Each structure stands twice: as structure tokens, then as C-alpha cells.
Coordinates of C-alpha atoms in Angstrom, one line a residue:
X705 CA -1.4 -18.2 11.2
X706 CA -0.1 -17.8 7.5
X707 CA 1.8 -14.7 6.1
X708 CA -1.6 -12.9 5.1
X709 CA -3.2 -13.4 8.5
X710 CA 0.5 -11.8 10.3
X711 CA 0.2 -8.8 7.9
X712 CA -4.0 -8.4 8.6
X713 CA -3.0 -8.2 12.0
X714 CA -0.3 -5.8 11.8
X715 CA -2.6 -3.3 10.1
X716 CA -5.2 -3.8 12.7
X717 CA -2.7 -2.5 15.5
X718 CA -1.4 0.1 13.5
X719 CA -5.3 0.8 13.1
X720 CA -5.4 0.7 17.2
X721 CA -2.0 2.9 17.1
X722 CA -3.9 5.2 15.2
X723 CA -7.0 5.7 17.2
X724 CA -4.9 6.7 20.2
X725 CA -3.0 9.4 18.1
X726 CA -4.6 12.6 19.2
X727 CA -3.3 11.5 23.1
X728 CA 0.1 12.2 22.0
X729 CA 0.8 16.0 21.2
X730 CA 4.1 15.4 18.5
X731 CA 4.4 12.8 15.7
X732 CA 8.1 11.5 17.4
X733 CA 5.7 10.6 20.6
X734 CA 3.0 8.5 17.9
X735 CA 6.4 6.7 16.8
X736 CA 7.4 6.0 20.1
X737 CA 3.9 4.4 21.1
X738 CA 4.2 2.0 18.1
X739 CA 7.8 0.6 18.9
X740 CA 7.0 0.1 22.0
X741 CA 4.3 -1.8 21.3
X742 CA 5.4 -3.9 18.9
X743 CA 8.3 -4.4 20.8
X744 CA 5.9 -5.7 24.0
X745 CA 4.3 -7.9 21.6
X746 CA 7.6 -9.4 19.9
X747 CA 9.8 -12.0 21.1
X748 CA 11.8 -9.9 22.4
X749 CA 13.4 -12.3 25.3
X750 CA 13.4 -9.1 28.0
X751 CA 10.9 -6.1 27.1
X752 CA 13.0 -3.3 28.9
X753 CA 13.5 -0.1 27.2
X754 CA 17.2 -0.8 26.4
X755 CA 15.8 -4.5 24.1
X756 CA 13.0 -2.3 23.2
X757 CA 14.9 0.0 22.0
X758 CA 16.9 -1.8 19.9
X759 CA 14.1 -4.2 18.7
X760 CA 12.7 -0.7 17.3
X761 CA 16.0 0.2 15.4
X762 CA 17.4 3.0 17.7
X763 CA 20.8 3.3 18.6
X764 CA 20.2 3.6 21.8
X765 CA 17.0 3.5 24.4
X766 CA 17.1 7.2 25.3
X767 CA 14.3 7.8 23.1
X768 CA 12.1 5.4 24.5
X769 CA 12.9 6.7 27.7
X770 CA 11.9 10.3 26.7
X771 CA 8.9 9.1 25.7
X772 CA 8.3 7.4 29.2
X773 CA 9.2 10.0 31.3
X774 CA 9.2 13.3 29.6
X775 CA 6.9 13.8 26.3
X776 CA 3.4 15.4 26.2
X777 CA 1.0 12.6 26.7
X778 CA -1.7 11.6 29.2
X779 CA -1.5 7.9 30.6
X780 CA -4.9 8.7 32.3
X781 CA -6.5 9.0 28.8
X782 CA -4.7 6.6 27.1
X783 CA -5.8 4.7 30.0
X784 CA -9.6 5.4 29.6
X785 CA -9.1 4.2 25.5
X786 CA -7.9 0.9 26.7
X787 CA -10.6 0.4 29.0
X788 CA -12.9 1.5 26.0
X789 CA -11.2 -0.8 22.9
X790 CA -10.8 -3.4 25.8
X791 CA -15.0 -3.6 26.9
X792 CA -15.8 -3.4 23.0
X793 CA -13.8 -6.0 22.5
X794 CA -14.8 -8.3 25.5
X795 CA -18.4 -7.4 26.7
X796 CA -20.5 -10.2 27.4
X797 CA -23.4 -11.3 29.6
X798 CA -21.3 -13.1 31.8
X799 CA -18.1 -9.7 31.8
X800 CA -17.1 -9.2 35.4
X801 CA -14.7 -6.8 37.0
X802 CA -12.2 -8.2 39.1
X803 CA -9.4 -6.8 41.7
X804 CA -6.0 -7.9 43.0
X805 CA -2.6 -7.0 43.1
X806 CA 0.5 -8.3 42.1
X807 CA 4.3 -7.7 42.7
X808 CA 7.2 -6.8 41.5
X809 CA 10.9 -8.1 43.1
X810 CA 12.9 -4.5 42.8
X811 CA 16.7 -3.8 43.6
X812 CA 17.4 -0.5 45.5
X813 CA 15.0 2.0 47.0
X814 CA 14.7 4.6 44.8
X815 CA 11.8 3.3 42.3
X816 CA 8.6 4.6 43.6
X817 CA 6.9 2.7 45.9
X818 CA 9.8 0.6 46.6
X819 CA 9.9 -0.9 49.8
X820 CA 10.4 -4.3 52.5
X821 CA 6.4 -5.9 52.0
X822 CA 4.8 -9.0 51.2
X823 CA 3.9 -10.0 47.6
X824 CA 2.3 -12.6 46.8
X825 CA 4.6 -13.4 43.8
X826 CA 7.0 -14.2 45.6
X827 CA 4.9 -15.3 48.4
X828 CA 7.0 -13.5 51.4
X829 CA 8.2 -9.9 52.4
X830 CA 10.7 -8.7 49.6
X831 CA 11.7 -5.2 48.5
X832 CA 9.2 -5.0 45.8
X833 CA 6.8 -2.7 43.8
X834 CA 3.4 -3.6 44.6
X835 CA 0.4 -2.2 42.4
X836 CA -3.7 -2.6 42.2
X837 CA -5.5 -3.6 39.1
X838 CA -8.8 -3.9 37.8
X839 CA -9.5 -7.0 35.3
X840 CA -12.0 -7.4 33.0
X841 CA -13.7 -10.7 32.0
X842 CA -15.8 -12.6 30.1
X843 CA -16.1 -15.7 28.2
X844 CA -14.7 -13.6 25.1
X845 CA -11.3 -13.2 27.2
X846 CA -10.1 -10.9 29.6
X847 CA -7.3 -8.4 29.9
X848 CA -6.2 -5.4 32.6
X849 CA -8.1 -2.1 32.1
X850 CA -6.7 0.0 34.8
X851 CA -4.3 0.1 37.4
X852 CA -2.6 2.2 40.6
X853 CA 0.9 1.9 42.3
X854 CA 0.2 1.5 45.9
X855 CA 2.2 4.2 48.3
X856 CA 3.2 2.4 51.7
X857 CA 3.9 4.2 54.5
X858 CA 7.8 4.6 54.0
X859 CA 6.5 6.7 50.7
X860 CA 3.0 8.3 52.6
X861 CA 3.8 10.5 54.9
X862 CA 4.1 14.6 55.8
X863 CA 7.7 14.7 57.5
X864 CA 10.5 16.4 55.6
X865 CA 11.8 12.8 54.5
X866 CA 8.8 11.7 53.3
X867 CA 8.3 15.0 51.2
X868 CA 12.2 14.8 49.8
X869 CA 11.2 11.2 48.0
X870 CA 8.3 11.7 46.3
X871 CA 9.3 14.8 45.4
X872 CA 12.1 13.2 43.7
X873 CA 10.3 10.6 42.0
X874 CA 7.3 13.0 40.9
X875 CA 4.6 11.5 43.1
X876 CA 1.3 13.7 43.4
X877 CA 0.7 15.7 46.5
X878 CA -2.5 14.0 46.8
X879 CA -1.0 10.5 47.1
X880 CA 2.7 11.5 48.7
X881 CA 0.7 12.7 52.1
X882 CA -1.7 9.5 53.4
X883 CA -1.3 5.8 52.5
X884 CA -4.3 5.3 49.8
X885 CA -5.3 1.5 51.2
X886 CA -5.4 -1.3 48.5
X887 CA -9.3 -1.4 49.0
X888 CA -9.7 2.6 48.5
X889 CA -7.4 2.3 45.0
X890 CA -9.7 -0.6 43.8
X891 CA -13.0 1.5 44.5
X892 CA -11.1 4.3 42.5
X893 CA -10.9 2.2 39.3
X894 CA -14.3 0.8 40.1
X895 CA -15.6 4.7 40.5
X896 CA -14.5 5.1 36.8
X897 CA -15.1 2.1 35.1
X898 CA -19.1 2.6 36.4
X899 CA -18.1 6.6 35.5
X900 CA -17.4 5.5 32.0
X901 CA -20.5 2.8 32.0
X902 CA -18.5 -0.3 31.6
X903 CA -21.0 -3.5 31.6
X904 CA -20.9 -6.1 34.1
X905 CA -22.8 -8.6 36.4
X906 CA -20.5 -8.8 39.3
X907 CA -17.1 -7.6 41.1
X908 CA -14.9 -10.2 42.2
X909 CA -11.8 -10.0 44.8
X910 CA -9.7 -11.5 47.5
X911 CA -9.6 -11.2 51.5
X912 CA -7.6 -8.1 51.4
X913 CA -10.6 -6.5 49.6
X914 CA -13.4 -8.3 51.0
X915 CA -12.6 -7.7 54.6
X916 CA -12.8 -4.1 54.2
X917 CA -16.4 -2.6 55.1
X918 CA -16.1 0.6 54.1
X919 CA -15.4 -0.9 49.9
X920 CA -18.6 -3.3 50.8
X921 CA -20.4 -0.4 52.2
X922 CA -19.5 1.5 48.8
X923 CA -20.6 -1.1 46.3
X924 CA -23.6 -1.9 48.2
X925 CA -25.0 2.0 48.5
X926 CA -24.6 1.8 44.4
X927 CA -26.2 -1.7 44.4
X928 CA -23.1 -3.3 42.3
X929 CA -22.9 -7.0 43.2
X930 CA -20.3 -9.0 44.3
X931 CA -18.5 -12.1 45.4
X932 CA -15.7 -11.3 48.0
X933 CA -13.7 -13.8 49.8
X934 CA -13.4 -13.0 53.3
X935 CA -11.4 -14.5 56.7
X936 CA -13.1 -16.8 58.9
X937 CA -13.6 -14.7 62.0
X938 CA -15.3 -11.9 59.6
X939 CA -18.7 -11.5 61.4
X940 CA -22.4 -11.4 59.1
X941 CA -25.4 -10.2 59.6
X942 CA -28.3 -12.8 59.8
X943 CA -32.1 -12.2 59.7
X944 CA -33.0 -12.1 62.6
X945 CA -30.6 -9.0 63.8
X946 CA -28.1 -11.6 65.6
X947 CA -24.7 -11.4 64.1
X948 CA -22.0 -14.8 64.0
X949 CA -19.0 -15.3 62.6
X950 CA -18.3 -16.8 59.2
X951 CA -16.8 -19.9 60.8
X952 CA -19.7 -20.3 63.1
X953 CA -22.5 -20.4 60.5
X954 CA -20.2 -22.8 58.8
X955 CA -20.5 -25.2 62.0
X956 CA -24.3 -25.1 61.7
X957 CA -24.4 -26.0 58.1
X958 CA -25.1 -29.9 57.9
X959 CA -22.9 -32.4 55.8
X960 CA -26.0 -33.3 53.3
X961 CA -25.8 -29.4 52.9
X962 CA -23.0 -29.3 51.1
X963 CA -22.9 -30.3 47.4
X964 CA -20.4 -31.0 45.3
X965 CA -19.7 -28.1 42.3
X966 CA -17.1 -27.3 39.6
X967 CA -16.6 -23.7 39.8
X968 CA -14.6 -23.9 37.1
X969 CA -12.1 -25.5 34.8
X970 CA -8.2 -25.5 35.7
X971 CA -5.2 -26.7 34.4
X972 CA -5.9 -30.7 35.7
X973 CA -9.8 -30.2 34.5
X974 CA -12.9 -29.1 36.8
X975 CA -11.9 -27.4 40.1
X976 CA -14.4 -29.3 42.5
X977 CA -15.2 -28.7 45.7
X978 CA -18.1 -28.8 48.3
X979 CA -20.1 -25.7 48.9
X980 CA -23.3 -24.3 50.7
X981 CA -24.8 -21.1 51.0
X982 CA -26.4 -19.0 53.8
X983 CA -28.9 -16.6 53.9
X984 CA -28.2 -13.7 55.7
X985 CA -29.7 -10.1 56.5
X986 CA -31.1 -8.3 53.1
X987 CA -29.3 -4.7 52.3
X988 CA -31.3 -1.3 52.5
X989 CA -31.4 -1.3 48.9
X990 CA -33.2 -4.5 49.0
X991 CA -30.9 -6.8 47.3
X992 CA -29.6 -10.1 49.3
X993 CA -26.7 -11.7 51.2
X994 CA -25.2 -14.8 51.4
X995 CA -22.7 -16.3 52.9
X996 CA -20.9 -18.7 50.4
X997 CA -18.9 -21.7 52.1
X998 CA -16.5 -23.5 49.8
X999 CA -14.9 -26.7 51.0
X1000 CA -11.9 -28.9 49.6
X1001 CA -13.5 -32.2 48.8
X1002 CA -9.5 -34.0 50.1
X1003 CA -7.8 -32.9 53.4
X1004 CA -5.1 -30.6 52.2
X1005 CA -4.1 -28.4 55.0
X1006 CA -2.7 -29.0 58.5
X1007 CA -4.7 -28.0 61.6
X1008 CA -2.0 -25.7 63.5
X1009 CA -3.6 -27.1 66.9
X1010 CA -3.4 -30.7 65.8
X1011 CA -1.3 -30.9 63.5
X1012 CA -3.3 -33.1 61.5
X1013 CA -4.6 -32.5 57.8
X1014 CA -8.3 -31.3 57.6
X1015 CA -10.2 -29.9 54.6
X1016 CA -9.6 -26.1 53.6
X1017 CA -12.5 -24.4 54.4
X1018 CA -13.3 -20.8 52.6
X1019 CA -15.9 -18.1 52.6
X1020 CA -17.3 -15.4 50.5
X1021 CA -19.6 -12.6 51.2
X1022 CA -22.3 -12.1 48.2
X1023 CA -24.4 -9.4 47.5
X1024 CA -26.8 -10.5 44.6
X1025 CA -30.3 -9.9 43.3
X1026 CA -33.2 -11.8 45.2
X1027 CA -34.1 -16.1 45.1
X1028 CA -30.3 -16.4 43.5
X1029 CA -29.2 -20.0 43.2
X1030 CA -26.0 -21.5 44.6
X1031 CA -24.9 -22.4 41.0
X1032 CA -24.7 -19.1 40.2
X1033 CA -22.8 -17.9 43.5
X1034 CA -20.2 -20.9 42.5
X1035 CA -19.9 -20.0 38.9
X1036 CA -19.2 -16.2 40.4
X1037 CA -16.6 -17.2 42.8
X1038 CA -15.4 -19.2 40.0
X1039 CA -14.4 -16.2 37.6
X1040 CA -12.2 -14.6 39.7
X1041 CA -9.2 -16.9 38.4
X1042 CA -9.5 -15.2 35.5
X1043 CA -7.3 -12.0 37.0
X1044 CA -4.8 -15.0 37.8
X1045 CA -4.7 -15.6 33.6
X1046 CA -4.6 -11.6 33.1
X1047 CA -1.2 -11.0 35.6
X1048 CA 0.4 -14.2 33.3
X1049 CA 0.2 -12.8 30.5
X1050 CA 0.6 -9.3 31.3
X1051 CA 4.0 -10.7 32.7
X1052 CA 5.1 -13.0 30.2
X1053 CA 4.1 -12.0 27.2
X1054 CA 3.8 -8.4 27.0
X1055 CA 6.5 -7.2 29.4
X1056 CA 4.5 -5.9 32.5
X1057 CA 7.3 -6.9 35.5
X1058 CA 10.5 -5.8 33.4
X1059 CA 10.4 -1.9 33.2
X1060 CA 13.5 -0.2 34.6
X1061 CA 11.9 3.0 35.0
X1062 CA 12.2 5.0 38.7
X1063 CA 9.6 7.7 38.7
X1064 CA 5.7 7.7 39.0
X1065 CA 4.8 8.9 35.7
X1066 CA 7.0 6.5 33.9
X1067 CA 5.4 3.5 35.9
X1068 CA 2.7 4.7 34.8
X1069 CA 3.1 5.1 31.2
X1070 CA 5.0 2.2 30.9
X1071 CA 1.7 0.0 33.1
X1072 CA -0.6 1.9 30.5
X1073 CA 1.5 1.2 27.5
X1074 CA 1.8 -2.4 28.4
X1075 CA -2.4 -2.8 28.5
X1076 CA -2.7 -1.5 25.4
X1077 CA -0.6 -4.2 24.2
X1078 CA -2.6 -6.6 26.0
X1079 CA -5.9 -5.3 25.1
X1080 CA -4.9 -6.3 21.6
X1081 CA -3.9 -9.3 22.1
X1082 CA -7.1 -10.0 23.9
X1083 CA -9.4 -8.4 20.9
X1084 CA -7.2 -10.7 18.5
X1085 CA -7.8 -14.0 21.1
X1086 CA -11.5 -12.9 21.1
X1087 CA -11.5 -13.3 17.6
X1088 CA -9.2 -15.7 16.6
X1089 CA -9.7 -18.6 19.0
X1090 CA -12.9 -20.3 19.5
X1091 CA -15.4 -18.6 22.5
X1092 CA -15.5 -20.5 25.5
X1093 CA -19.1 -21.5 26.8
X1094 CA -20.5 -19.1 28.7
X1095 CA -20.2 -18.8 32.6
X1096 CA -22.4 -16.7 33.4
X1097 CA -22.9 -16.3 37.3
X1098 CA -25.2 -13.9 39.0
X1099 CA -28.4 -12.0 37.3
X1100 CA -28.3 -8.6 36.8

């Protein structure tokens, strides 16, 4: 971009700066909003609040930190403008909403929600911060619209120790007594982005959401569609009242079943592999079910009986309009990749991973801060770089 394109673009984020004003009560709290994020969206090599801070010009970063963890401001509004400049920016035919989580390797025990659990950024258990988000996607781009820190049980819990730490680090009643599951914080953000009409075809997430009945239950009884991977042993509903497992129905499929589809493009070109789908029972809303079966087209993964390699095999529940096509399940299972794209650059470029901040409401602020910054990248990249063809996966 040339000088004249760099300064167009600086007055359209102070023009995004400025449509957030009235969320911050004092003019000092407006400044704050725009060095930090002009600071997230620098070169800064490390976006804590100390580089931040002197990126912005201050002497020091307790300014930055005041505006973190102690000015008048709502991160649940500034939240919901995200979500809305985000959507405007993004909406699409093909825009779907997408969960996961992603982790962050802490020091100490004192951050909240810091404990010993897996993450799969580091791909073992570490003493890490672990939080929900919700994605949103199109062929326009895609950025994070919302987010929740998840509260394991060393934080959740009613005895006097339990109270003593999240009173210390400012966590809510409401989420300092049970452990909110990863599943039950995703249906929260999907309870307000369909709250707050947000437009999409599909929702999109992993085992850990998939396998969870009660979240299926919930997006069904609101007729929301989806594509949710799920373990083998996960048992469906056919037809005809009988129930088998996933890997059962997967035995019975035959080999000239199975075609051969790109569900999408990745970093060494089209991600092929073999996939089939199977009908299974119809909801009470009368929408359908399938049972999508994805196989790798190599042997890639060692049989722990054997010992030998065998093809990966995986499976995702659908819940779709009626006479849907298998195209359009693989295209679906294909977009969820895109929250994969949203956590990289929500880490490396505007800073998501590297606050230093200890209490709830700062995560929070500092999570919140960090999407607007992404938002606007993701309007700019909507604008800037040409669209992508459209994916578009299951009918409305």
C-alpha cells in the first residue's frame, strides 16, 4: 500500500474508535482504547501492556493498565459492537459460526482460570488459560466475535478456598460456584449472536462440542443447523427406531460409496479425502440427519491393536434442511478450518496470547479489545484483497 492508502486507513479506525466512544464513560478511557489498538495492530514485536505502553508514548504502562482493569467501560458492549461492525463487514451467503478453544501456556496460579489441563496448543496438559470462542466466516474473511474464559473445577467450586480465589480475581458469583462446561459457554455466545440476529447457514465445531447432547438438543429445538464432528462410539438414530454406533454404520457403508471430495483448500492445495453420508432419523422439527464419514485417502495412523498404519476415519453429525447433497455436507465440514485461520492471527498479529493481566475483567477487556482489532483488520482484508469464491455449504 502507498502513503495515501496507510493514512485512508488510519482515518477509517479512528472512524471505528469513534463509533465505540459512548462505551467508555471519560475522554482518558477513549484515548486508552486507541493506543491500544494501534499498538495491537503495530509491529510491536510483543503486544503486552508494558510494549504497548510505550509504543503509545507513555512513560510507563500503568495507564493502560487502569484502563484494563479499573475505568468505566463495559467489555460486554463493546463486545456486542464487534460482533455488529464484524457481521457488516463479513455477511455472506456462505457466513457460518464456528466454536473452539484455544490455550494459553501461563506461569503461576494466580491468573484466573489458571490451572494443570490440556490445550491443544500445546497439544498436552500444561498450566494454561483456556477460553471458548465463537468465529465468524465467510468467503469475505473471518474474525472472532465473542468469547468466555472457561472456570475448571480448581476455580468452580462453593468451599471457602474456592470462594477466597475468585474473590480475589473478581470472578462473578454466577461463574465462581459450578464449572460452566465448554459446550454450555458456546451455546451462550450462540444464544446472543441469534439474540442479536447475526446471519448464517450453519454452526460448525469439534468432538468436544459435538459429543454433547444437550448443545445438539438446543440447536436442534431452534432448528439452527449444523456440522459437528463426533467420536466413533457416539451412537445415531436411524429410521427405523434402531440405534448403532457411528463406527458401525461406517462398516456397512460400501467402498464404491465413498467418493473422493476436496473439502477445501490448504496450505499444500485441495484437502482430499473420501467421504459418504448416512441417512439417519429426521428431527421433530422436521429437518434431517446424516451421518457424515470422512476418510483419509493414504494410511496415516497406526492401529493401536495392530500396530499397523490404516486410514483415519472421522465422523460428523449434520442437521440440515431436507434432499441435501453430500457436496454441501463436505463443503460445511470444510469451513470449520477457518476458526484455525482466526486463533493465527488473533495470536500473531494482534496480540491475543501475550496479555499479563491476572483478573477476570481485565482478560476480558483485554480478549474484547484485541477483537476489535481484529475485526478491522478483517473489514480492511474484506476490502482490500480479492474475495475468495464462494463456499457455500448447506441451504438455509
Amino acid at each position: 500500500m502507498d502513503e495515501a492508502e496507510i493514512r485512508a486507513l488510519d482515518g477509517e479506525l479512528e472512524a471505528l474508535c469513534a463509533s465505540v466512544d459512548d462505551v467508555f464513560a471519560r475522554p482518558a478511557s477513549r484515548e486508552n482504547l486507541r493506543a491500544m489498538v494501534r499498538g495491537l495492530l503495530s509491529e510491536v514485536p510483543r503486544k503486552n501492556v508494558w510494549q504497548l505502553a510505550e509504543f503509545a508514548g507513555h512513560a510507563n504502562p500503568d495507564r493502560l493498565q487502569g484502563f484494563l482493569a479499573k475505568a468505566a467501560w463495559d467489555a460486554e458492549e463493546l463486545r456486542d459492537r464487534v460482533r455488529g461492525y464484524a457481521v457488516a463487514a463479513l455477511a455472506d451467503q456462505d457466513a457460518v459460526l464456528i466454536a473452539d478453544e484455544t490455550g494459553d501456556i501461563k506461569k503461576g496460579t494466580k491468573s484466573a482460570g489458571v490451572q494443570r489441563q490440556y490445550t491443544g496448543t500445546a497439544g498436552r496438559v500444561e498450566n494454561a488459560q483456556v477460553s471458548v470462542h465463537l468465529s465468524y466466516g465467510s468467503s469475505r474473511g473471518r474474525t472472532l466475535i465473542d468469547r468466555e474464559l472457561y472456570l475448571g473445577r480448581v476455580w468452580a467450586g462453593t468451599t471457602a478456598d474456592h470462594e477466597l480465589r475468585c474473590t480475589e480475581q473478581g470472578i462473578p458469583p454466577e461463574r465462581a460456584t459450578h464449572v460452566a462446561t465448554k459446550p454450555e459457554l458456546a451455546r451462550r455466545m450462540l444464544e446472543r449472536a441469534l439474540a442479536a440476529g447475526v446471519p448464517f447457514i450453519c454452526f460448525l465445531a469439534d468432538e468436544a462440542y459435538g459429543q454433547c447432547r444437550t448443545l445438539r438438543s438446543w440447536l436442534e429445538e431452534r432448528q439452527v443447523r449444523y456440522v459437528l464432528a463426533v467420536p466413533k462410539d457416539e451412537v445415531m438414530p436411524l429410521p427405523d427406531d434402531r440405534t448403532r454406533q457411528a463406527r458401525e454404520l461406517y462398516a456397512l457403508v460400501p467402498e464404491e460409496a465413498l467418493e473422493r471430495r476436496s473439502c477445501a483448500d490448504g496450505a499444500k492445495g485441495p484437502r482430499e479425502y473420501d467421504w459418504a453420508a448416512v441417512q439417519l432419523a429426521p428431527t421433530a422439527q422436521g429437518l434431517e440427519r446424516h451421518l457424515l464419514i470422512r476418510r483419509s485417502t493414504v494410511p496415516n495412523k497406526k492401529d493401536k491393536k495392530t500396530g499397523e498404519l490404516v486410514r483415519e476415519v472421522a465422523y460428523f453429525l449434520c442437521h440440515t434442511a431436507p434432499a441435501v447433497t453430500l457436496a454441501e455436507l463436505v463443503t460445511a465440514a470444510g469451513q470449520r478450518w477457518m476458526v484455525e485461520e482466526s486463533f493465527q492471527v488473533a495470536k500473531g498479529q494482534v496480540g491475543l496470547d501475550e496479555h499479563e493481566v491476572r483478573k477476570w475483567c481485565s482478560w476480558y477487556r483485554h480478549t474484547t479489545v484485541c477483537m476489535l482489532a481484529m475485526a478491522f483488520l478483517a473489514a480492511v482484508r474484506s476490502r482490500l484483497i480479492p474475495r475468495q469464491p464462494s463456499t457455500r455449504g448447506l441451504r438455509p
